[in-house]
Tab-separated table of C-alpha atoms and ligand atoms in Angstrom:
chain	number	residue	atom	x	y	z
C	43	MET	CA	101.308	95.265	99.111
C	44	ILE	CA	99.571	94.782	95.770
C	45	ARG	CA	98.584	97.664	93.552
C	46	ALA	CA	97.384	97.829	89.981
C	47	GLU	CA	96.444	100.914	88.020
C	48	GLY	CA	94.526	101.087	84.773
C	49	LEU	CA	95.251	97.552	83.600
C	50	VAL	CA	94.166	96.991	80.012
C	51	LYS	CA	94.633	93.816	78.007
C	52	ARG	CA	93.100	93.255	74.607
C	53	TYR	CA	93.018	90.091	72.600
C	54	ARG	CA	91.756	89.992	69.067
C	55	GLY	CA	88.118	90.966	69.396
C	56	VAL	CA	88.050	90.708	73.201
C	57	THR	CA	88.980	93.245	75.832
C	58	ALA	CA	89.976	91.007	78.722
C	59	LEU	CA	90.858	93.939	80.999
C	60	ALA	CA	89.311	97.333	80.439
C	61	GLY	CA	91.125	99.589	82.907
C	62	LEU	CA	91.199	97.751	86.210
C	63	ASP	CA	92.492	99.343	89.423
C	64	LEU	CA	93.016	97.533	92.678
C	65	GLU	CA	94.880	97.826	95.914
C	66	VAL	CA	95.426	95.237	98.625
C	67	GLU	CA	96.697	96.484	101.981
C	68	ALA	CA	99.271	94.509	103.929
C	69	GLY	CA	97.771	91.675	105.960
C	70	THR	CA	94.391	91.805	104.231
C	71	VAL	CA	92.550	89.644	101.728
C	72	MET	CA	90.945	90.882	98.554
C	73	ALA	CA	88.632	88.708	96.490
C	74	LEU	CA	88.292	89.381	92.803
C	75	LEU	CA	84.811	88.053	92.143
C	76	GLY	CA	83.430	87.494	88.671
C	77	PRO	CA	81.892	84.974	86.273
C	78	ASN	CA	83.712	82.952	83.596
C	79	GLY	CA	85.549	85.258	81.248
C	80	ALA	CA	85.350	88.313	83.530
C	81	GLY	CA	89.105	88.837	83.339
C	82	LYS	CA	90.174	87.392	86.702
C	83	THR	CA	92.999	85.216	85.393
C	84	THR	CA	94.188	87.960	83.059
C	85	ALA	CA	94.387	90.379	86.002
C	86	VAL	CA	96.247	87.811	88.109
C	87	ARG	CA	98.671	87.101	85.279
C	88	ALA	CA	99.383	90.798	84.752
C	89	ILE	CA	100.039	91.338	88.467
C	90	THR	CA	102.236	88.243	88.752
C	91	THR	CA	104.413	89.123	85.722
C	92	LEU	CA	103.087	86.289	83.530
C	93	LEU	CA	101.749	88.684	80.940
C	94	VAL	CA	102.527	92.218	79.914
C	95	PRO	CA	99.416	94.408	79.880
C	96	ASP	CA	98.736	96.723	76.919
C	97	GLU	CA	98.286	99.570	79.377
C	98	GLY	CA	98.600	100.123	83.084
C	99	ARG	CA	101.073	99.319	85.836
C	100	ALA	CA	101.288	97.068	88.867
C	101	TRP	CA	103.401	96.783	91.977
C	102	VAL	CA	104.007	93.916	94.382
C	103	SER	CA	105.507	94.928	97.726
C	104	GLY	CA	106.454	98.220	96.141
C	105	VAL	CA	108.283	96.539	93.246
C	106	ASP	CA	107.149	97.557	89.761
C	107	VAL	CA	106.264	94.275	88.048
C	108	LEU	CA	107.067	95.590	84.567
C	109	ALA	CA	110.360	97.229	85.472
C	110	ASP	CA	111.586	94.418	87.714
C	111	PRO	CA	109.676	91.191	87.077
C	112	MET	CA	112.237	88.983	88.816
C	113	GLY	CA	112.183	91.198	91.890
C	114	ALA	CA	108.381	91.062	91.951
C	115	ARG	CA	108.379	87.278	91.535
C	116	ALA	CA	110.697	86.858	94.482
C	117	ARG	CA	108.075	88.565	96.637
C	118	LEU	CA	105.038	86.584	95.628
C	119	GLY	CA	103.624	83.098	95.684
C	120	LEU	CA	101.163	82.119	92.967
C	121	SER	CA	98.743	79.243	92.858
C	122	GLY	CA	97.211	79.252	89.388
C	123	GLN	CA	93.731	78.244	88.292
C	124	TYR	CA	94.947	74.762	87.354
C	125	ALA	CA	97.246	73.032	89.809
C	126	ALA	CA	100.729	73.135	88.331
C	127	VAL	CA	102.366	70.080	89.851
C	128	ASP	CA	104.720	67.587	88.267
C	129	GLU	CA	102.608	64.449	87.851
C	130	GLN	CA	105.502	62.010	87.913
C	131	LEU	CA	107.008	63.286	91.137
C	132	SER	CA	105.631	62.659	94.613
C	133	GLY	CA	104.197	65.501	96.655
C	134	TYR	CA	107.369	65.558	98.722
C	135	GLU	CA	109.599	65.645	95.642
C	136	ASN	CA	107.541	68.440	94.108
C	137	LEU	CA	107.984	70.631	97.158
C	138	VAL	CA	111.677	69.845	97.572
C	139	MET	CA	112.192	70.730	93.912
C	140	VAL	CA	110.490	74.098	94.409
C	141	GLY	CA	112.663	74.737	97.475
C	142	ARG	CA	115.806	73.983	95.486
C	143	LEU	CA	114.653	76.297	92.697
C	144	TYR	CA	114.404	79.026	95.296
C	145	HIS	CA	117.923	78.141	96.468
C	146	LEU	CA	116.781	77.158	99.932
C	147	GLY	CA	119.446	74.458	100.164
C	148	ARG	CA	118.834	70.698	100.368
C	149	ARG	CA	118.207	70.264	104.082
C	150	ARG	CA	116.112	73.382	104.398
C	151	SER	CA	114.069	72.365	101.303
C	152	GLN	CA	113.449	68.907	102.732
C	153	ALA	CA	112.420	70.255	106.114
C	154	ARG	CA	110.124	72.821	104.538
C	155	ALA	CA	108.517	70.150	102.324
C	156	ARG	CA	107.717	67.920	105.330
C	157	GLU	CA	106.400	70.876	107.291
C	158	LEU	CA	104.061	71.969	104.486
C	159	LEU	CA	102.866	68.422	103.746
C	160	ASP	CA	101.922	68.079	107.406
C	161	ARG	CA	100.218	71.408	107.499
C	162	PHE	CA	98.149	70.672	104.396
C	163	ASP	CA	97.154	67.216	105.516
C	164	LEU	CA	99.179	65.501	102.800
C	165	ALA	CA	101.721	63.693	104.975
C	166	ASP	CA	100.166	60.273	104.293
C	167	ALA	CA	100.323	60.789	100.543
C	168	ALA	CA	103.715	62.509	100.588
C	169	ASP	CA	105.600	59.752	98.784
C	170	ARG	CA	103.006	58.850	96.143
C	171	PRO	CA	103.264	60.276	92.617
C	172	THR	CA	100.933	63.253	92.419
C	173	LYS	CA	99.122	61.709	89.442
C	174	THR	CA	97.374	59.547	92.057
C	175	TYR	CA	96.182	62.629	93.995
C	176	SER	CA	92.572	63.829	93.993
C	177	GLY	CA	91.702	67.311	92.731
C	178	GLY	CA	91.564	68.669	96.276
C	179	MET	CA	94.948	67.170	97.148
C	180	ARG	CA	96.507	68.704	94.033
C	181	ARG	CA	95.147	72.119	94.873
C	182	ARG	CA	96.538	71.889	98.381
C	183	LEU	CA	99.908	70.752	97.072
C	184	ASP	CA	99.927	73.599	94.570
C	185	LEU	CA	99.190	76.077	97.340
C	186	ALA	CA	101.921	74.498	99.475
C	187	ALA	CA	104.343	74.983	96.556
C	188	ALA	CA	103.437	78.667	96.463
C	189	LEU	CA	104.361	78.914	100.156
C	190	VAL	CA	107.722	77.170	100.082
C	191	ALA	CA	109.721	80.379	99.938
C	192	GLU	CA	107.450	82.133	102.464
C	193	PRO	CA	106.518	85.025	100.166
C	194	PRO	CA	104.855	88.029	101.804
C	195	VAL	CA	102.226	88.221	99.053
C	196	LEU	CA	100.049	85.378	97.827
C	197	VAL	CA	97.889	85.256	94.729
C	198	LEU	CA	95.414	82.395	94.364
C	199	ASP	CA	93.411	81.994	91.159
C	200	GLU	CA	90.150	80.165	91.901
C	201	PRO	CA	91.578	78.046	94.707
C	202	THR	CA	88.402	76.004	95.174
C	203	THR	CA	86.728	75.806	91.773
C	204	GLY	CA	85.908	72.211	90.971
C	205	LEU	CA	86.392	70.982	94.523
C	206	ASP	CA	83.698	69.121	96.422
C	207	VAL	CA	82.158	70.616	99.553
C	208	ARG	CA	84.553	68.912	101.936
C	209	SER	CA	87.713	69.799	100.021
C	210	ARG	CA	86.473	73.341	99.666
C	211	ALA	CA	85.917	73.670	103.411
C	212	GLN	CA	89.396	72.257	104.003
C	213	MET	CA	90.894	74.769	101.578
C	214	TRP	CA	89.058	77.621	103.294
C	215	GLU	CA	90.545	76.568	106.595
C	216	VAL	CA	94.041	76.518	105.119
C	217	ILE	CA	93.535	79.962	103.599
C	218	ARG	CA	92.153	81.395	106.824
C	219	ASP	CA	95.218	80.089	108.675
C	220	LEU	CA	97.454	81.868	106.195
C	221	VAL	CA	95.600	85.083	106.703
C	222	GLY	CA	95.801	84.625	110.450
C	223	SER	CA	99.559	84.427	110.156
C	224	GLY	CA	99.675	87.810	108.435
C	225	SER	CA	99.879	87.015	104.700
C	226	THR	CA	98.551	89.475	102.158
C	227	LEU	CA	96.268	87.725	99.738
C	228	LEU	CA	94.591	88.332	96.421
C	229	LEU	CA	92.266	85.532	95.439
C	230	THR	CA	89.831	85.115	92.594
C	231	THR	CA	86.563	83.280	92.828
C	232	GLN	CA	83.213	82.757	91.183
C	233	TYR	CA	81.554	82.143	94.528
C	234	LEU	CA	80.076	84.963	96.539
C	235	GLU	CA	80.058	82.729	99.594
C	236	GLU	CA	83.798	82.168	99.281
C	237	ALA	CA	84.517	85.872	98.931
C	238	ASP	CA	82.245	86.501	101.889
C	239	ARG	CA	84.055	84.002	104.100
C	240	LEU	CA	87.606	84.866	103.214
C	241	ALA	CA	87.896	88.447	102.048
C	242	ASP	CA	88.144	91.799	103.796
C	243	GLU	CA	87.246	93.491	100.560
C	244	ILE	CA	85.498	92.240	97.444
C	245	LEU	CA	85.977	93.630	93.958
C	246	VAL	CA	83.264	92.465	91.589
C	247	ILE	CA	84.330	92.517	87.947
C	248	ASP	CA	82.662	91.787	84.642
C	249	GLN	CA	84.066	92.147	81.145
C	250	GLY	CA	87.355	93.390	82.503
C	251	ARG	CA	85.983	96.241	84.561
C	252	GLU	CA	84.880	96.923	88.107
C	253	ILE	CA	81.159	96.785	88.715
C	254	ALA	CA	81.212	97.060	92.496
C	255	ARG	CA	83.553	96.988	95.430
C	256	GLY	CA	83.190	96.881	99.176
C	257	THR	CA	83.119	94.607	102.163
C	258	ALA	CA	80.881	91.571	102.040
C	259	ASP	CA	78.424	93.388	104.308
C	260	GLU	CA	78.363	96.444	102.087
C	261	LEU	CA	77.668	94.333	99.024
C	262	LYS	CA	75.022	92.375	100.851
C	263	SER	CA	73.254	95.481	101.997
C	264	ARG	CA	73.000	96.442	98.327
C	265	THR	CA	71.930	93.038	97.133
C	266	GLY	CA	69.890	91.780	100.051
C	267	GLY	CA	70.852	89.051	102.486
C	268	GLU	CA	69.145	85.731	102.039
C	269	ARG	CA	66.578	84.959	99.406
C	270	ILE	CA	63.276	83.180	99.785
C	271	GLU	CA	62.528	80.687	97.031
C	272	VAL	CA	59.113	79.197	96.471
C	273	VAL	CA	57.841	76.483	94.136
C	274	LEU	CA	54.068	76.575	93.867
C	275	ALA	CA	51.924	73.471	93.775
C	276	GLU	CA	49.256	75.264	91.727
C	277	PRO	CA	50.516	77.643	89.035
C	278	HIS	CA	47.157	79.412	88.845
C	279	ARG	CA	47.861	80.924	92.274
C	280	LEU	CA	50.946	82.723	90.932
C	281	GLU	CA	49.538	86.243	91.293
C	282	ASP	CA	48.375	85.695	94.879
C	283	ALA	CA	51.657	84.063	95.785
C	284	ARG	CA	53.641	86.866	94.226
C	285	ARG	CA	51.680	89.536	96.097
C	286	GLU	CA	52.323	87.896	99.456
C	287	LEU	CA	56.011	87.438	98.726
C	288	ALA	CA	56.284	91.089	97.654
C	289	ARG	CA	55.019	92.128	101.098
C	290	VAL	CA	58.072	90.628	102.815
C	291	ALA	CA	60.618	91.200	100.032
C	292	LEU	CA	63.285	93.894	99.888
C	293	ASP	CA	62.923	94.463	96.204
C	294	GLN	CA	61.317	92.938	93.147
C	295	VAL	CA	59.969	89.399	93.105
C	296	GLU	CA	61.414	87.276	90.351
C	297	VAL	CA	59.270	84.721	88.567
C	298	GLY	CA	60.941	81.752	86.869
C	299	GLU	CA	60.154	80.637	83.338
C	300	SER	CA	58.096	77.706	84.569
C	301	GLY	CA	55.606	80.203	85.999
C	302	ARG	CA	55.526	78.374	89.295
C	303	ASP	CA	58.748	79.400	90.985
C	304	LEU	CA	59.277	82.719	92.693
C	305	SER	CA	62.166	84.252	94.532
C	306	ALA	CA	63.035	87.498	96.262
C	307	ALA	CA	65.673	88.980	98.530
C	308	VAL	CA	64.682	89.569	102.153
C	309	ALA	CA	66.321	91.592	104.906
C	310	THR	CA	66.866	88.862	107.474
C	311	GLY	CA	65.577	85.451	106.436
C	312	ALA	CA	63.787	83.311	108.972
C	313	ALA	CA	61.361	86.023	110.120
C	314	GLU	CA	60.118	86.747	106.600
C	315	LEU	CA	59.900	83.054	105.803
C	316	ARG	CA	57.688	82.502	108.841
C	317	ASP	CA	55.420	85.426	107.893
C	318	LEU	CA	55.156	84.208	104.318
C	319	LEU	CA	54.283	80.660	105.359
C	320	ALA	CA	51.566	82.009	107.631
C	321	ALA	CA	50.162	84.160	104.818
C	322	TYR	CA	50.176	81.278	102.305
C	323	ASP	CA	48.494	79.070	104.872
C	324	GLU	CA	45.780	81.584	105.486
C	325	LYS	CA	45.110	82.112	101.764
C	326	GLY	CA	45.272	78.408	100.980
C	327	ILE	CA	48.261	78.762	98.655
C	328	LYS	CA	49.977	75.382	98.432
C	329	VAL	CA	53.703	75.022	97.865
C	330	LEU	CA	55.822	72.108	96.677
C	331	ASP	CA	58.931	73.649	98.117
C	332	ILE	CA	59.876	76.755	100.035
C	333	GLY	CA	63.145	77.761	101.613
C	334	LEU	CA	65.946	80.197	102.184
C	335	ARG	CA	68.999	80.457	99.998
C	336	ARG	CA	72.135	82.548	100.308
C	337	PRO	CA	72.619	84.977	97.444
C	338	THR	CA	74.936	83.841	94.682
C	339	LEU	CA	77.118	85.777	92.314
C	340	ASP	CA	74.246	85.611	89.875
C	341	ASP	CA	71.959	87.441	92.325
C	342	VAL	CA	74.603	90.100	92.917
C	343	PHE	CA	74.940	90.613	89.200
C	344	LEU	CA	71.246	90.867	88.664
C	345	THR	CA	70.977	93.535	91.331
C	346	LEU	CA	74.066	95.495	90.339
C	347	THR	CA	73.847	95.292	86.572
C	348	GLY	CA	70.271	94.340	85.825
C	349	HIS	CA	71.420	91.238	83.973
C	350	ARG	CA	72.489	87.761	84.902
C	351	THR	CA	76.031	86.482	84.557
C	352	GLU	CA	76.708	85.206	81.100
C	353	SER	CA	79.784	83.455	79.866
C	354	ARG	CA	81.209	84.787	76.662
C	355	PRO	CA	81.220	82.389	73.754
C	356	GLY	CA	84.210	80.091	73.857
C	357	ASP	CA	84.643	80.280	77.622
C	358	SER	CA	84.430	76.958	79.304
C	359	GLY	CA	82.882	76.466	82.679
C	360	PRO	CA	84.788	75.698	85.855
C	361	SER	CA	87.043	72.723	85.405
C	362	GLY	CA	86.436	69.506	87.267
C	363	PRO	CA	88.892	68.401	89.917
C	364	ASP	CA	90.650	66.056	87.548
C	365	ALA	CA	90.532	68.254	84.499
C	366	VAL	CA	93.565	67.892	82.303
C	367	PRO	CA	95.376	71.229	82.353
C	368	LEU	CA	95.144	72.317	78.721
C	369	ASP	CA	95.687	75.950	79.524
C	370	PRO	CA	99.043	77.248	78.280
C	371	ALA	CA	99.053	79.379	81.450
C	372	VAL	CA	99.910	76.248	83.422
C	373	HIS	CA	103.105	75.931	81.509
C	374	ASP	CA	104.017	79.551	82.196
C	375	GLU	CA	103.213	79.133	85.860
C	376	MET	CA	105.433	76.096	86.193
C	377	GLU	CA	108.127	77.944	84.307
C	378	ALA	CA	107.708	80.988	86.529
C	379	ARG	CA	108.249	78.802	89.544
C	380	ARG	CA	111.472	77.463	88.098
X	496	LIG	N1	95.335	84.121	75.383
X	496	LIG	C1	94.119	84.590	75.079
X	496	LIG	N2	93.738	84.790	73.792
X	496	LIG	C2	92.530	85.276	73.468
X	496	LIG	N3	91.573	85.609	74.379
X	496	LIG	C3	91.875	85.413	75.677
X	496	LIG	C4	93.154	84.906	76.103
X	496	LIG	N4	93.167	84.831	77.450
X	496	LIG	C5	91.943	85.283	77.848
X	496	LIG	N5	91.177	85.626	76.797
X	496	LIG	C6	89.803	86.158	76.862
X	496	LIG	O1	89.774	87.224	77.776
X	496	LIG	C7	88.604	87.173	78.590
X	496	LIG	C8	88.990	87.089	80.054
X	496	LIG	O2	89.572	85.822	80.309
X	496	LIG	P1	90.078	85.363	81.742
X	496	LIG	O3	90.722	84.034	81.575
X	496	LIG	O4	90.856	86.451	82.362
X	496	LIG	O5	88.695	85.206	82.526
X	496	LIG	P2	88.419	84.591	83.974
X	496	LIG	O6	87.667	85.614	84.725
X	496	LIG	O7	89.682	84.092	84.561
X	496	LIG	O8	87.442	83.369	83.641
X	496	LIG	P3	87.309	81.896	84.326
X	496	LIG	O9	86.419	82.074	85.507
X	496	LIG	O10	86.650	81.094	83.259
X	496	LIG	O11	88.688	81.408	84.664
X	496	LIG	C9	87.813	85.982	78.091
X	496	LIG	O12	86.848	86.429	77.177
X	496	LIG	C10	88.849	85.122	77.405
X	496	LIG	O13	88.263	84.342	76.383
X	497	LIG	MG1	90.347	82.258	85.202
């Protein structure tokens, strides 16, 4: 349903995409996982006709996006990195407007707007201007707008970045429902956990190129499952503490700059933690804190590339929920919808 081959996009001094290939089968979800500046938005924009790549081709539902951009657009719904909603209009008006732009007709547009507002838990706020919406509400409205015309293919650029835990969980539920109803989805994210929960396949990218791909389980088996993290009460016991942790770890033990915190990937989690606690107890090694943590994108990177994620200069971090959309892409996305 989505295919891209050899996508390259260069900006002055920066190669945003360095030959990216991807394929998303009908009815499945692919997560494009990468840190700030990895090229996620550039890839999404190339696939959704918002930019012309320097090299490479892409197809949506079999339609060549370069040869027939309008045809490709008619087959996809896009929710960009920054919610592209009209601030002055209410949620209801925004959705009706999108319906009209897709020539759904007035009554059909109105019915579809109500239906989507209900589904995304926005019915109570339907008639308020969207400038009064929270970040999570805007993201849900933006996703609803992408669904108005019931496109077979959906592309979501960082659907939960900047959302709080509750809004994120709500968004995950919405996305899982979509997948359950048979949509084909490409989503980008900086969160391994999100990719893990939502995607059938994960493509990890950095500096515009693939660094790994596979199912969440395949990636985890390469990067370890959970991690044990320890903060020592007495830094002079570092060597003893490290040795004991190494006994239960899958691969190398990492020592933080403070010289008192250690971490390592383990195969299961609780069993190793119990063994380690027993060993520390026996040796009289005191800890301030000890616990299990799920691996993050940073851990995956460290394992796969030997270095941590690093933003390129000039890249800003994830935007907050109420960030003002300064990105010119927002404009294009609103235009594309019209
Ligand atoms: N219009 C542009 N002009 C110049 N450089 C650009 C432009 N758009 C993107 N870039 C650069 O290309 C690289 C990839 O950017 P892109 O926005 O695709 O990353 P991303 O993975 O979406 O990051 P984020 O997680 O921050 O959204 C970055 O180094 C970025 O600075
Ligand atoms: Mg982006």
